[in-house]
Amino acid sequence: MRLIFLGPPGVGKGTQANRVKDHFNILHLSTGDILRDEISGGTDLGKEAQIFMDRGELVPDHLLLKMMEQRLLQDDCSRGYLLDGFPRTIPQADGLKEILERIDSKLDAVISLTANQEELVRRLVLRGKQSGRSDDTPEVIRQRQKVYWSQTAPLLEYYRKENLLIDIDGMGEIDEITKRIIKALG
Ligand code: AMP
């Protein structure tokens, strides 16, 4: 099973991705987590990425594509994976398509989690208080929402045209939403 999870910041992508990866016994690849590891490791990539992340902006496509190409070619990906937070732009989606074609692989589905805007901001402010994530302040949250709608939301149409998109209502109980996703994936 090879999946992409799409959805605006705060929709519960990470939470649901964790549960769904356990259900299907696949890898959970979160580019946000990978980048945060690079930052704590003090790597060159981490140093470059942090500047963008702290502003709530996207890290440049070429850095993400290089990082994900290396990751997707590793052996453990053969058992399937769930991409959480990647791709986030059309060039990244095109790049991913190329990488997959090269290794004769393809995606099974793209899950789009939806929720209303007010609920999203409420959840993110709460998460910022609990997690201490430096990009969960109201100002950066607003910027990340803006970036999602301008740069990532066009991917919904992109994957709908490829007949891969499945819309899932991300409002309600966590358990209930997981069940919706698993049922939709059959
Ligand atoms: P996330 O944990 O998915 O919310 O990602 C946190 C931050 O990491 C984002 O606001 C971006 O700055 C950066 N990031 C994560 N994934 C990507 C990506 N696919 N493209 C560009 N930037 C990314």
Short mmCIF file of C-alpha atoms and ligand atoms in Angstrom, two decimals:
data_model
loop_
_atom_site.label_atom_id
_atom_site.label_comp_id
_atom_site.label_asym_id
_atom_site.label_seq_id
_atom_site.Cartn_x
_atom_site.Cartn_y
_atom_site.Cartn_z
CA MET A 1 0.00 0.00 0.00
CA ARG A 2 1.44 3.37 -1.06
CA LEU A 3 -0.51 6.37 0.17
CA ILE A 4 -0.36 10.14 0.37
CA PHE A 5 -2.16 12.08 3.10
CA LEU A 6 -3.17 15.62 2.18
CA GLY A 7 -4.89 18.22 4.31
CA PRO A 8 -4.46 21.67 5.83
CA PRO A 9 -2.29 22.15 8.94
CA GLY A 10 -4.22 21.02 12.02
CA VAL A 11 -6.54 18.61 10.27
CA GLY A 12 -5.03 15.64 12.11
CA LYS A 13 -2.89 14.24 9.29
CA GLY A 14 -0.11 13.13 11.64
CA THR A 15 -2.47 11.52 14.15
CA GLN A 16 -4.41 9.65 11.49
CA ALA A 17 -1.26 8.69 9.57
CA ASN A 18 0.11 7.01 12.68
CA ARG A 19 -3.02 4.94 13.15
CA VAL A 20 -3.42 4.01 9.50
CA LYS A 21 0.23 2.96 9.15
CA ASP A 22 -0.24 0.58 12.10
CA HIS A 23 -3.36 -0.88 10.55
CA PHE A 24 -1.68 -1.63 7.22
CA ASN A 25 1.78 -2.24 8.70
CA ILE A 26 3.43 0.29 6.37
CA LEU A 27 5.98 3.06 6.97
CA HIS A 28 4.90 6.52 8.05
CA LEU A 29 7.14 9.06 6.30
CA SER A 30 6.51 12.56 7.61
CA THR A 31 8.68 15.14 5.86
CA GLY A 32 8.06 17.55 8.77
CA ASP A 33 9.47 14.94 11.21
CA ILE A 34 12.40 14.13 8.93
CA LEU A 35 13.23 17.84 8.63
CA ARG A 36 12.92 18.35 12.40
CA ASP A 37 15.38 15.44 12.87
CA GLU A 38 17.76 17.11 10.42
CA ILE A 39 17.51 20.31 12.48
CA SER A 40 18.24 18.57 15.78
CA GLY A 41 21.11 16.72 14.12
CA GLY A 42 22.57 20.07 13.05
CA THR A 43 22.99 18.93 9.41
CA ASP A 44 23.41 21.32 6.46
CA LEU A 45 19.91 20.43 5.26
CA GLY A 46 18.53 21.08 8.75
CA LYS A 47 20.20 24.47 8.94
CA GLU A 48 18.83 25.51 5.57
CA ALA A 49 15.34 24.12 6.22
CA GLN A 50 14.94 25.77 9.60
CA ILE A 51 14.96 29.27 8.13
CA PHE A 52 11.88 28.44 6.04
CA MET A 53 10.13 26.34 8.68
CA ASP A 54 10.35 29.03 11.35
CA ARG A 55 8.65 31.46 8.98
CA GLY A 56 5.89 28.99 8.14
CA GLU A 57 7.11 28.81 4.54
CA LEU A 58 7.86 25.79 2.42
CA VAL A 59 11.38 24.44 2.19
CA PRO A 60 12.49 24.68 -1.50
CA ASP A 61 11.31 21.88 -3.78
CA HIS A 62 14.75 20.72 -4.88
CA LEU A 63 15.78 20.03 -1.26
CA LEU A 64 12.61 18.06 -0.56
CA LEU A 65 12.87 16.08 -3.76
CA LYS A 66 16.48 15.13 -3.14
CA MET A 67 15.68 14.12 0.44
CA MET A 68 12.63 12.05 -0.55
CA GLU A 69 14.29 10.41 -3.52
CA GLN A 70 16.99 9.09 -1.19
CA ARG A 71 14.38 7.97 1.31
CA LEU A 72 12.05 6.24 -1.16
CA LEU A 73 14.90 4.23 -2.66
CA GLN A 74 15.68 2.60 0.67
CA ASP A 75 14.76 -1.10 1.01
CA ASP A 76 12.27 -0.68 3.85
CA CYS A 77 9.94 1.25 1.51
CA SER A 78 9.17 -1.95 -0.38
CA ARG A 79 6.59 -2.94 2.24
CA GLY A 80 4.57 0.19 1.51
CA TYR A 81 4.40 3.66 2.99
CA LEU A 82 2.25 6.58 3.81
CA LEU A 83 3.58 10.01 2.83
CA ASP A 84 2.55 12.67 5.35
CA GLY A 85 3.37 16.24 4.29
CA PHE A 86 4.83 15.37 0.89
CA PRO A 87 4.25 16.35 -1.86
CA ARG A 88 3.22 19.88 -0.98
CA THR A 89 3.57 21.57 -4.40
CA ILE A 90 2.89 20.63 -8.03
CA PRO A 91 6.65 20.43 -8.83
CA GLN A 92 7.05 18.03 -5.89
CA ALA A 93 4.15 15.90 -7.17
CA ASP A 94 5.72 15.83 -10.65
CA GLY A 95 9.06 14.91 -9.11
CA LEU A 96 7.47 12.12 -7.08
CA LYS A 97 5.78 10.77 -10.18
CA GLU A 98 9.13 10.65 -11.96
CA ILE A 99 10.86 8.88 -9.07
CA LEU A 100 8.07 6.27 -8.90
CA GLU A 101 8.09 5.71 -12.66
CA ARG A 102 11.82 5.14 -12.53
CA ILE A 103 11.43 2.34 -9.98
CA ASP A 104 8.33 0.99 -11.69
CA SER A 105 6.10 1.78 -8.73
CA LYS A 106 2.85 3.70 -8.30
CA LEU A 107 0.55 5.21 -5.70
CA ASP A 108 -2.61 3.42 -4.55
CA ALA A 109 -4.54 6.37 -3.16
CA VAL A 110 -4.38 9.97 -1.96
CA ILE A 111 -6.41 10.67 1.17
CA SER A 112 -7.65 14.24 1.49
CA LEU A 113 -8.69 15.11 5.06
CA THR A 114 -11.04 18.07 5.36
CA ALA A 115 -12.22 20.24 8.27
CA ASN A 116 -13.54 23.74 8.76
CA GLN A 117 -11.09 26.60 9.16
CA GLU A 118 -12.03 27.68 12.72
CA GLU A 119 -11.64 24.16 14.05
CA LEU A 120 -8.20 23.95 12.43
CA VAL A 121 -6.85 27.08 14.11
CA ARG A 122 -8.33 25.97 17.45
CA ARG A 123 -6.60 22.58 17.21
CA LEU A 124 -3.25 24.11 16.21
CA VAL A 125 -3.18 26.63 19.03
CA LEU A 126 -3.91 23.75 21.44
CA ARG A 127 -1.16 21.60 19.89
CA GLY A 128 1.31 24.50 20.16
CA LYS A 129 0.64 24.72 23.91
CA GLN A 130 1.14 20.96 24.33
CA SER A 131 4.00 20.25 21.92
CA GLY A 132 6.01 23.43 22.19
CA ARG A 133 6.54 23.34 18.43
CA SER A 134 8.05 26.68 17.48
CA ASP A 135 5.93 26.94 14.32
CA ASP A 136 2.61 26.51 16.19
CA THR A 137 2.24 30.19 17.16
CA PRO A 138 -0.90 31.98 15.89
CA GLU A 139 1.08 34.11 13.44
CA VAL A 140 3.03 31.22 11.89
CA ILE A 141 -0.12 29.07 11.89
CA ARG A 142 -1.90 31.67 9.79
CA GLN A 143 1.04 31.78 7.39
CA ARG A 144 1.11 27.95 7.11
CA GLN A 145 -2.63 27.94 6.36
CA LYS A 146 -2.10 30.51 3.62
CA VAL A 147 0.73 28.49 2.11
CA TYR A 148 -1.45 25.37 2.16
CA TRP A 149 -4.29 26.99 0.25
CA SER A 150 -2.08 28.64 -2.34
CA GLN A 151 0.59 25.97 -2.92
CA THR A 152 -0.69 22.59 -1.71
CA ALA A 153 -4.45 22.70 -2.34
CA PRO A 154 -3.91 22.57 -6.17
CA LEU A 155 -2.72 19.00 -5.58
CA LEU A 156 -6.31 18.00 -4.80
CA GLU A 157 -7.26 18.64 -8.42
CA TYR A 158 -4.00 17.08 -9.62
CA TYR A 159 -4.72 13.76 -7.89
CA ARG A 160 -8.46 13.90 -8.57
CA LYS A 161 -7.61 13.93 -12.28
CA GLU A 162 -5.44 10.86 -11.74
CA ASN A 163 -8.41 9.14 -10.07
CA LEU A 164 -6.48 8.68 -6.87
CA LEU A 165 -8.19 11.18 -4.57
CA ILE A 166 -10.44 10.06 -1.71
CA ASP A 167 -12.10 12.82 0.38
CA ILE A 168 -12.49 12.04 4.07
CA ASP A 169 -14.33 14.21 6.58
CA GLY A 170 -11.71 15.00 9.24
CA MET A 171 -14.21 16.36 11.79
CA GLY A 172 -15.34 14.21 14.71
CA GLU A 173 -13.82 11.58 17.00
CA ILE A 174 -10.27 10.43 16.19
CA ASP A 175 -11.34 6.75 16.18
CA GLU A 176 -14.27 7.45 13.92
CA ILE A 177 -12.08 9.25 11.38
CA THR A 178 -9.57 6.36 11.34
CA LYS A 179 -12.43 3.96 10.61
CA ARG A 180 -13.62 6.16 7.75
CA ILE A 181 -10.15 6.11 6.17
CA ILE A 182 -9.64 2.37 6.54
CA LYS A 183 -13.09 1.66 5.15
CA ALA A 184 -12.49 3.95 2.16
CA LEU A 185 -9.22 2.17 1.41
CA GLY A 186 -11.05 -1.13 1.43
P1 AMP B 1 4.59 19.60 8.98
O1 AMP B 1 5.17 18.90 10.17
O2 AMP B 1 4.19 18.66 7.91
O3 AMP B 1 3.51 20.58 9.35
O4 AMP B 1 5.79 20.48 8.34
C1 AMP B 1 6.39 21.52 9.08
C2 AMP B 1 7.18 22.42 8.14
O5 AMP B 1 8.18 21.67 7.46
C3 AMP B 1 6.37 23.07 7.04
O6 AMP B 1 5.72 24.24 7.46
C4 AMP B 1 7.46 23.36 5.99
O7 AMP B 1 8.23 24.48 6.36
C5 AMP B 1 8.37 22.14 6.13
N1 AMP B 1 7.95 21.06 5.19
C6 AMP B 1 7.48 19.81 5.51
N2 AMP B 1 7.21 19.10 4.41
C7 AMP B 1 7.50 19.89 3.36
C8 AMP B 1 7.42 19.76 1.94
N3 AMP B 1 6.93 18.63 1.37
N4 AMP B 1 7.80 20.81 1.17
C9 AMP B 1 8.28 21.93 1.72
N5 AMP B 1 8.36 22.15 3.03
C10 AMP B 1 7.99 21.15 3.86
#
